[in-house]
PDB file of C-alpha atoms in Angstrom:
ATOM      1  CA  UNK A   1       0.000   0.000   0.000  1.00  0.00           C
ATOM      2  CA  UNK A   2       1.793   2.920  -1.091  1.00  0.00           C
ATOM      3  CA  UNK A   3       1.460   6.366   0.807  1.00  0.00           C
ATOM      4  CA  UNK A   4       0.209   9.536   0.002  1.00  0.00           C
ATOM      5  CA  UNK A   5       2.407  11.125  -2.937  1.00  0.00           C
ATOM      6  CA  UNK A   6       3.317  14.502  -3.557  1.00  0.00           C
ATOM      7  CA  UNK A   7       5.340  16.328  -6.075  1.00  0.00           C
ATOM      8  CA  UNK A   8       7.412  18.354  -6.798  1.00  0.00           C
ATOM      9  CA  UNK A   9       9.303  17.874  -3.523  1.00  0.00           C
ATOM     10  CA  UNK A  10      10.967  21.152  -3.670  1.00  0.00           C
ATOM     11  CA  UNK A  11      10.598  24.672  -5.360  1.00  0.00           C
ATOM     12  CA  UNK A  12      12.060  27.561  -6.080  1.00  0.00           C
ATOM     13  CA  UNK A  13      10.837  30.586  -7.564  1.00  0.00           C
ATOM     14  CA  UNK A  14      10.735  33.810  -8.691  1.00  0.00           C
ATOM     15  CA  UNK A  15       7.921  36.060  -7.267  1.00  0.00           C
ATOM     16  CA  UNK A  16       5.564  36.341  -9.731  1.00  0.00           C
ATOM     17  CA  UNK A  17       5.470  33.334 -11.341  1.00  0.00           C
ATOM     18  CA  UNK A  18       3.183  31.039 -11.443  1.00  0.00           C
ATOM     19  CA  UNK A  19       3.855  26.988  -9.442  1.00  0.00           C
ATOM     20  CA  UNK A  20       2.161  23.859  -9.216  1.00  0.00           C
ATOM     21  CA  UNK A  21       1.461  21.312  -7.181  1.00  0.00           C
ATOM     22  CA  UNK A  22       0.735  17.781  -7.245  1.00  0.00           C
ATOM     23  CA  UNK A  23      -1.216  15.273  -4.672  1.00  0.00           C
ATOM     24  CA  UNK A  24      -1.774  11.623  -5.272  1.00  0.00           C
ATOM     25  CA  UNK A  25      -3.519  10.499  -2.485  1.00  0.00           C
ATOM     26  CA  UNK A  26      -3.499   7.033  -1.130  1.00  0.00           C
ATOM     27  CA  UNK A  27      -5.098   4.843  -3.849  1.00  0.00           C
ATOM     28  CA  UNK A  28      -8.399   3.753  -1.809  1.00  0.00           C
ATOM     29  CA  UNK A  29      -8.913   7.639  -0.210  1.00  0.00           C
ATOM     30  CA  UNK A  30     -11.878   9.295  -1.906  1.00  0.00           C
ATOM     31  CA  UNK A  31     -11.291  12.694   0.310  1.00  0.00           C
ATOM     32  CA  UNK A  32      -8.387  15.139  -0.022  1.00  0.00           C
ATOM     33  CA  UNK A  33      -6.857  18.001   1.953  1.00  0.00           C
ATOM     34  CA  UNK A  34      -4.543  20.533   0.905  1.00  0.00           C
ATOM     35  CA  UNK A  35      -3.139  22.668   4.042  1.00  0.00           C
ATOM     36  CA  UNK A  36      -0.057  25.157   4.200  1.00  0.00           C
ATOM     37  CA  UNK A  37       2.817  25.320   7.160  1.00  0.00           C
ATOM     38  CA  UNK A  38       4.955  27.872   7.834  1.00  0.00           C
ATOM     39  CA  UNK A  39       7.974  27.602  10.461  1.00  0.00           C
ATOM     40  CA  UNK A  40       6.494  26.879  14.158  1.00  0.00           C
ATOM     41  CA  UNK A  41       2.649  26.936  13.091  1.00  0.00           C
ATOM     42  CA  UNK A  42       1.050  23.743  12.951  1.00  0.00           C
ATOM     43  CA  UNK A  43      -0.831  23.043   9.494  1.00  0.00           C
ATOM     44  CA  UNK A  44      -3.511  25.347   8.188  1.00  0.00           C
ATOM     45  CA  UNK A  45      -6.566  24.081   5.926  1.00  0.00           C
ATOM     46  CA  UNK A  46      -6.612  25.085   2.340  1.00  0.00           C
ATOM     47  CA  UNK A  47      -9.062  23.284   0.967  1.00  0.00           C
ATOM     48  CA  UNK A  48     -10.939  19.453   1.010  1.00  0.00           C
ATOM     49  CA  UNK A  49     -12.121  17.662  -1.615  1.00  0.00           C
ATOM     50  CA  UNK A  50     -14.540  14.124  -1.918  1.00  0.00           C
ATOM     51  CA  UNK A  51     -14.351  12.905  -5.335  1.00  0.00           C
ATOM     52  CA  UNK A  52     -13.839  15.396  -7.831  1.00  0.00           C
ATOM     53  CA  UNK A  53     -16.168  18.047  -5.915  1.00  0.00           C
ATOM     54  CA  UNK A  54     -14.492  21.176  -4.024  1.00  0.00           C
ATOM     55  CA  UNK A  55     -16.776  21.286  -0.793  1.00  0.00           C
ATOM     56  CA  UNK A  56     -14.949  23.192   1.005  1.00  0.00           C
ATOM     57  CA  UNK A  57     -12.049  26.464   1.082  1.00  0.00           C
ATOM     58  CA  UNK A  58     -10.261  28.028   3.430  1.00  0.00           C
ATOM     59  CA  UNK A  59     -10.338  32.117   3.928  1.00  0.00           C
ATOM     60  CA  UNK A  60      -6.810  31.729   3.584  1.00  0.00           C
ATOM     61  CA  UNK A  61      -7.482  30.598   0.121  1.00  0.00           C
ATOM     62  CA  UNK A  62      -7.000  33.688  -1.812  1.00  0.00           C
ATOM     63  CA  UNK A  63      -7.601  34.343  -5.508  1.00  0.00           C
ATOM     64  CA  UNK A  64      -4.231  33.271  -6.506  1.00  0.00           C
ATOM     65  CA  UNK A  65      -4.998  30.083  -5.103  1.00  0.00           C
ATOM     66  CA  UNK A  66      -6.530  27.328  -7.321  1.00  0.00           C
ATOM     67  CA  UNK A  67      -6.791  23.559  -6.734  1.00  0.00           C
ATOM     68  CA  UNK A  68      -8.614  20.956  -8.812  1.00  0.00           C
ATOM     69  CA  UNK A  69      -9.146  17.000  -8.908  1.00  0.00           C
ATOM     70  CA  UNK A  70     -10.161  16.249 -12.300  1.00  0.00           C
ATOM     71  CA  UNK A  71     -11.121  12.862 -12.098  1.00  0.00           C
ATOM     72  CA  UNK A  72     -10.840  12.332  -8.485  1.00  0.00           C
ATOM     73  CA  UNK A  73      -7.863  10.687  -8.536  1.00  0.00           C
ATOM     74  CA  UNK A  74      -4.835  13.430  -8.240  1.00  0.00           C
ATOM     75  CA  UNK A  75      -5.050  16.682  -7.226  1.00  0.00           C
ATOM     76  CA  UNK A  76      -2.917  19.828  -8.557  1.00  0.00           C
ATOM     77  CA  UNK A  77      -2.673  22.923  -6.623  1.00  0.00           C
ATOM     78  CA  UNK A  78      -1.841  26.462  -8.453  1.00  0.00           C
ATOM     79  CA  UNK A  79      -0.328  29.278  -6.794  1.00  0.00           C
ATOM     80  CA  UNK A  80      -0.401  32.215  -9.263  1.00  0.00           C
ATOM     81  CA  UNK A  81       2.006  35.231  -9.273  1.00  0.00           C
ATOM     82  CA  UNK A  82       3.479  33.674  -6.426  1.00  0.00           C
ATOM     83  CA  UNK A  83       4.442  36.427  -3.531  1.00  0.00           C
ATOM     84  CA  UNK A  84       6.969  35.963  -0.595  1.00  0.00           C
ATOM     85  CA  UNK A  85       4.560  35.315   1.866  1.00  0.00           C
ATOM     86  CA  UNK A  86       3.231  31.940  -0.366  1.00  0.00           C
ATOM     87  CA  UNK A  87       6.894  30.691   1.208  1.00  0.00           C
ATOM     88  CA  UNK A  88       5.157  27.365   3.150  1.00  0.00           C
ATOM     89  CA  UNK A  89       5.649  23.843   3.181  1.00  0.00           C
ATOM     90  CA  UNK A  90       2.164  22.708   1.484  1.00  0.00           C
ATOM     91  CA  UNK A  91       1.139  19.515   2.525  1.00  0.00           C
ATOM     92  CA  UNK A  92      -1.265  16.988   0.966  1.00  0.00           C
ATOM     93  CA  UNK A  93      -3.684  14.797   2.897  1.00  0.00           C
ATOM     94  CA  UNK A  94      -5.855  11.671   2.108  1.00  0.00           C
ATOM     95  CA  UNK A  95      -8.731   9.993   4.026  1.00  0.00           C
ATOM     96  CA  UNK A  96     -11.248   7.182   3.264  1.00  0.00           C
ATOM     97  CA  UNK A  97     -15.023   7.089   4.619  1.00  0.00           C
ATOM     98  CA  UNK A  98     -13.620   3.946   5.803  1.00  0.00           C
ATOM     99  CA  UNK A  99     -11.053   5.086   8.158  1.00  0.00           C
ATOM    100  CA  UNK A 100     -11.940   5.885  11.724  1.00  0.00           C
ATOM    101  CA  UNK A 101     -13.486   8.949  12.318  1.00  0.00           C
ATOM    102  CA  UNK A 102     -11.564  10.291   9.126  1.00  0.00           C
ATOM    103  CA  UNK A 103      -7.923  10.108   9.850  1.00  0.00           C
ATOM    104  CA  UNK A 104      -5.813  11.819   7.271  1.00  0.00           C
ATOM    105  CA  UNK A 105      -2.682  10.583   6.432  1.00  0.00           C
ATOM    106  CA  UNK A 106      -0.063  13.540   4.806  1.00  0.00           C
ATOM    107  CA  UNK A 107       2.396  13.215   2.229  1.00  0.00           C
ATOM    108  CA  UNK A 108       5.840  14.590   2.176  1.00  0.00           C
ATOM    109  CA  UNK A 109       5.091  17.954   1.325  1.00  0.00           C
ATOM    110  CA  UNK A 110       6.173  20.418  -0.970  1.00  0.00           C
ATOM    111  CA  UNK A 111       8.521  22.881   0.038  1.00  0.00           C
ATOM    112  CA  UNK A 112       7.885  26.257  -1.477  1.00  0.00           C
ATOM    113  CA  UNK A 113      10.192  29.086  -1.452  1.00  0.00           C
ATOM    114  CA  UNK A 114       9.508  32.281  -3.536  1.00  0.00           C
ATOM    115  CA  UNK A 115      12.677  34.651  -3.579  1.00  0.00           C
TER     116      UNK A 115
ATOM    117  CA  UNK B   1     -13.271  30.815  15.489  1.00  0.00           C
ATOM    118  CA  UNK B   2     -12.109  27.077  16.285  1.00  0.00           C
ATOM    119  CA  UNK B   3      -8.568  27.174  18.547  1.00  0.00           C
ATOM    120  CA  UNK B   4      -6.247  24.616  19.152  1.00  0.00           C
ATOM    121  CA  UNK B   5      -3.320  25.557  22.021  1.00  0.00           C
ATOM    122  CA  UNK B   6      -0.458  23.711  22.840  1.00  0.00           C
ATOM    123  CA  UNK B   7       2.897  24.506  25.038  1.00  0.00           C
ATOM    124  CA  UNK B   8       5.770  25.269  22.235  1.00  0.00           C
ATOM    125  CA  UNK B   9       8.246  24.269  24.738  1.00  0.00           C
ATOM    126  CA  UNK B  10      10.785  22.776  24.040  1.00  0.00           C
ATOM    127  CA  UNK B  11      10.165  20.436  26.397  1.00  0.00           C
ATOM    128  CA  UNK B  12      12.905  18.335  27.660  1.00  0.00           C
ATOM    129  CA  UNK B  13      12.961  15.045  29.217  1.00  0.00           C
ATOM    130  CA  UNK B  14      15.591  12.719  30.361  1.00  0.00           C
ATOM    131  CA  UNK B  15      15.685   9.319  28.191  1.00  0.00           C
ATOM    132  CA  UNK B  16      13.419   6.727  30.183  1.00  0.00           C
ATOM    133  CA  UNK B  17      11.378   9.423  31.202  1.00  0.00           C
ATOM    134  CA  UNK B  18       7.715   9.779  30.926  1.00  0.00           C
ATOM    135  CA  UNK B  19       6.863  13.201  28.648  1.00  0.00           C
ATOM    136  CA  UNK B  20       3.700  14.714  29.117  1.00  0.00           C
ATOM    137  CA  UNK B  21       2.143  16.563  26.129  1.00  0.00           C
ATOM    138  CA  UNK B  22      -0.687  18.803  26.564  1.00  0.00           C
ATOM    139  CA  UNK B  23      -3.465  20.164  23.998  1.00  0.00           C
ATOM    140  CA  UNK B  24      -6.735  22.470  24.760  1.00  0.00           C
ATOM    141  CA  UNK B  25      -9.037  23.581  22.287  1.00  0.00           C
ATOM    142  CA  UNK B  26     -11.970  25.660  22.218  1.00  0.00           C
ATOM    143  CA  UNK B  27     -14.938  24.038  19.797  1.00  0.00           C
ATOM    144  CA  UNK B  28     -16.769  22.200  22.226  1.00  0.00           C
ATOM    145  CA  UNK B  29     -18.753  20.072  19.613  1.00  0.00           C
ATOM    146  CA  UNK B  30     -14.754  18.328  18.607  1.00  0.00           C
ATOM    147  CA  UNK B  31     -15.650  14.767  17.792  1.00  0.00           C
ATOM    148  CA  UNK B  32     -12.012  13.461  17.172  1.00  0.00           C
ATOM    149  CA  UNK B  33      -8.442  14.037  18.190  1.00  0.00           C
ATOM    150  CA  UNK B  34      -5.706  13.119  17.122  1.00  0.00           C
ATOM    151  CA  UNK B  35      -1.604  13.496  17.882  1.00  0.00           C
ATOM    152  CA  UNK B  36       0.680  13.741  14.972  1.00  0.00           C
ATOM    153  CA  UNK B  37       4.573  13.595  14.848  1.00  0.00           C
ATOM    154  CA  UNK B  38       6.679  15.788  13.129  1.00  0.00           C
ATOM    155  CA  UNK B  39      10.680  15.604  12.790  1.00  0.00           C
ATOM    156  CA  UNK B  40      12.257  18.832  11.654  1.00  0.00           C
ATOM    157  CA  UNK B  41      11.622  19.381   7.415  1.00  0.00           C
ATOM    158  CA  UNK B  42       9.064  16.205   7.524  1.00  0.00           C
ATOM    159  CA  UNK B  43       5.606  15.854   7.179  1.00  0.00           C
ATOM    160  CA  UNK B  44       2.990  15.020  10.168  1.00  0.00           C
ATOM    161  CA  UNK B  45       2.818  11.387  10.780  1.00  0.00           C
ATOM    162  CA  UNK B  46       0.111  10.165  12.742  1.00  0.00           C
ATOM    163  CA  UNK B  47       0.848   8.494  16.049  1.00  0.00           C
ATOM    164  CA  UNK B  48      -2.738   8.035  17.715  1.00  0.00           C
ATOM    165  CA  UNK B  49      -6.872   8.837  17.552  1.00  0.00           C
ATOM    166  CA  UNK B  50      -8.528   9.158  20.177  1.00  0.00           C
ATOM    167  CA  UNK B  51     -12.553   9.688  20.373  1.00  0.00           C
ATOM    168  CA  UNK B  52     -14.196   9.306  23.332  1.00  0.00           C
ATOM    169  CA  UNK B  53     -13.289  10.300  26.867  1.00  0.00           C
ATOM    170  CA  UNK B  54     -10.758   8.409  28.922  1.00  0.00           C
ATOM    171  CA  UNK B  55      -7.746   6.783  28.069  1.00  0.00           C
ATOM    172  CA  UNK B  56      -6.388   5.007  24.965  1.00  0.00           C
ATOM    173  CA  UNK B  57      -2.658   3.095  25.102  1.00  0.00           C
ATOM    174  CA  UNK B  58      -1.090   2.294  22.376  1.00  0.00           C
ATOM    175  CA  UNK B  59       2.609   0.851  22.767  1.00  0.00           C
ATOM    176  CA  UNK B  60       4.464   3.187  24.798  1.00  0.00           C
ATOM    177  CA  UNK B  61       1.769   5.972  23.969  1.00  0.00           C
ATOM    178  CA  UNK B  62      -1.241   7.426  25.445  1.00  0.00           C
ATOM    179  CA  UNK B  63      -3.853   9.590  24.369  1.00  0.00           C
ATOM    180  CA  UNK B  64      -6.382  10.973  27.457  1.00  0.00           C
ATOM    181  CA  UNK B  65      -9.371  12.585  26.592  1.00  0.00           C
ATOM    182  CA  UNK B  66     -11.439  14.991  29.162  1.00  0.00           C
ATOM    183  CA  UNK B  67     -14.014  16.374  26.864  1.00  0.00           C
ATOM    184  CA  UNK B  68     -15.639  17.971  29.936  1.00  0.00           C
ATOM    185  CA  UNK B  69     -12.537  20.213  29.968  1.00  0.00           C
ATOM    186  CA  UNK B  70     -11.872  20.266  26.395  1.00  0.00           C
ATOM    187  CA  UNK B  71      -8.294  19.158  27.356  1.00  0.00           C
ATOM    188  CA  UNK B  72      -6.558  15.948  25.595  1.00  0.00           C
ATOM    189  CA  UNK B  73      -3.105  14.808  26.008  1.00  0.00           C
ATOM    190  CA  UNK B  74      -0.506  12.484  25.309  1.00  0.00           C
ATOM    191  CA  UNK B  75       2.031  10.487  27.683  1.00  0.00           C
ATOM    192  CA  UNK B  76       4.948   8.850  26.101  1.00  0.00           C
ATOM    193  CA  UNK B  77       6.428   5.976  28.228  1.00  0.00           C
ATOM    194  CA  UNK B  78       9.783   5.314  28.481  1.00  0.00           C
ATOM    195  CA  UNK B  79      11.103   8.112  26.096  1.00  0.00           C
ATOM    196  CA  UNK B  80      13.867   7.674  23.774  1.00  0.00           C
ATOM    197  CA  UNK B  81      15.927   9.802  21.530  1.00  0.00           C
ATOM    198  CA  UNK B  82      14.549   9.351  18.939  1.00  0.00           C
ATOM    199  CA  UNK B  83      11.255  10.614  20.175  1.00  0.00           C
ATOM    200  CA  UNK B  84      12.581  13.703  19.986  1.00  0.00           C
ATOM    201  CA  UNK B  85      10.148  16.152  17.450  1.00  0.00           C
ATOM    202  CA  UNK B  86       7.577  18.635  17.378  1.00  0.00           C
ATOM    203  CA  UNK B  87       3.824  17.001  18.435  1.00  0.00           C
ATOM    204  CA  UNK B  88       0.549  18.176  17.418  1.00  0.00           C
ATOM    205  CA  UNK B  89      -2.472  17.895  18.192  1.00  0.00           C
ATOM    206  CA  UNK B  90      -5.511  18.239  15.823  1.00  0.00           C
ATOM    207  CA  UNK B  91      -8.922  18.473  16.531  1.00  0.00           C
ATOM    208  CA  UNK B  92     -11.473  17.765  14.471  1.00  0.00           C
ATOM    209  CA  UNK B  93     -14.990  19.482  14.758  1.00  0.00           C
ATOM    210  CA  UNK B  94     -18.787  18.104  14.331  1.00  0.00           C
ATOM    211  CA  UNK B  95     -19.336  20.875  11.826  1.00  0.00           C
ATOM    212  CA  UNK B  96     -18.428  21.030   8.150  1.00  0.00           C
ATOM    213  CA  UNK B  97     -16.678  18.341   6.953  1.00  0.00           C
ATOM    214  CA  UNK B  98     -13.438  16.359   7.837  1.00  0.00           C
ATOM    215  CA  UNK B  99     -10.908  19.405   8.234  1.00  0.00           C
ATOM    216  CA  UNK B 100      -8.435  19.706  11.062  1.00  0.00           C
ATOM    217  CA  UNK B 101      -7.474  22.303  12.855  1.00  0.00           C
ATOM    218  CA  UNK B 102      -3.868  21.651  14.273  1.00  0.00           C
ATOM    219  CA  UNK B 103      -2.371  23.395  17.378  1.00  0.00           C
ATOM    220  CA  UNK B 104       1.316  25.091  17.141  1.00  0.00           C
ATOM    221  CA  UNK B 105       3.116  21.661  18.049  1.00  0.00           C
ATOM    222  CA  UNK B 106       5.117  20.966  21.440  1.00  0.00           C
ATOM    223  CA  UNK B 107       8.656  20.156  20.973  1.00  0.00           C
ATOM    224  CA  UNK B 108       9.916  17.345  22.912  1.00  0.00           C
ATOM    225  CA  UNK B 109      13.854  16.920  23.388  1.00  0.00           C
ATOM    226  CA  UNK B 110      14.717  13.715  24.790  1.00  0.00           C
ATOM    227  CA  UNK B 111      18.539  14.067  25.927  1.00  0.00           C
ATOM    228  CA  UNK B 112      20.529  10.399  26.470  1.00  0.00           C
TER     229      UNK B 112
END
């Protein structure tokens, strides 16, 4: 059973430009998590999805922010004109119906630094 | 707006040691908790769930629950070195759907 995926592992860019993320959760997980982490914060919640449908974003979400999950399999997150402060570690999480009271398991994160 | 507090410490421990990790949190409808591990550039890993009030033991870990007090925390038995991380806690509500909120993490320092 592999683990949740993510990719790439690392990033650097330019402010401005645009980056993007990819999740593949675990292969059995129909629900999905993106959340951010900056140094000595615990995880914030981006957004959740079950299947292919978006149910729910975070405030924190701002316009520049854009995630999708096509077919409900992967899911890619877009940061647009990317600023400093998008500097995080942005993790991916999976959960089943299945699993007790909806555990989420994370990925490795990405590691996002905009210079 | 849903809060989740924890210590930052560091705290330290000797190894052998019982460490004490504590979490409150403010959204009195929390249905699930749970205590994640997280070494230094990694990603959480989950160590234990815990839903109902009292206490759960898993290996040398366990999760207490006081939902009376909105307090949960977790003991590690035994502590070794390699114990040593940031811990957080998460909480998850009884509203919306399946997000977590996640306190600031404790460090724990287990010295030889």
């Amino acid at each position: 059973d592999t683990g949740v995926s993510q990719d790439p592992r690392h990033k650097i860019t330019k402010r401005g430009q645009n980056v993007t993320f990819r999740c593949d959760p675990i292969s059995e997980h129909n629900r999905l998590y993106w959340y951010r982490q900056t140094l000595g914060q615990g995880p914030e919640f981006l957004t959740y999805f079950q299947n292919e449908a978006q149910l729910e974003k975070s405030r924190l979400l701002s316009d520049r922010f854009s995630a999708e999950r096509p077919k409900g399999s992967f899911s890619t997150l877009e940061i647009q004109r990317t600023e400093q402060g998008d500097s995080a570690m942005y993790l991916c999480a999976s959960s089943s119906p299945g699993t007790t009271q909806g555990t989420q398991y994370f990925g490795p994160g990405t590691r996002l630094l905009v210079l | 707006q849903k809060e989740v507090e924890q210590n930052s410490g560091p705290l330290s421990v000797p190894e052998g040691a019982i460490a004490s990790l504590n979490c409150t949190y403010s959204d009195r409808g929390s249905q699930s908790f749970f205590w994640y591990r997280q070494y230094s550039g990694k990603s959480p890993e989950l160590i234990m769930s815990i839903y109902s009030n009292g206490d759960k033991e898993d290996g040398r870990f366990t999760a207490q629950l006081n939902k009376a007090s909105q307090y949960v925390s977790l003991l590690i038995r035994d502590s070794q070195p390699s114990d040593s991380a940031t811990y957080l806690c998460a909480v998850k509500g009884n509203s919306g759907y399946s997000t977590l909120t996640f306190g600031k993490g404790t460090m724990l320092l287990v010295s030889p």
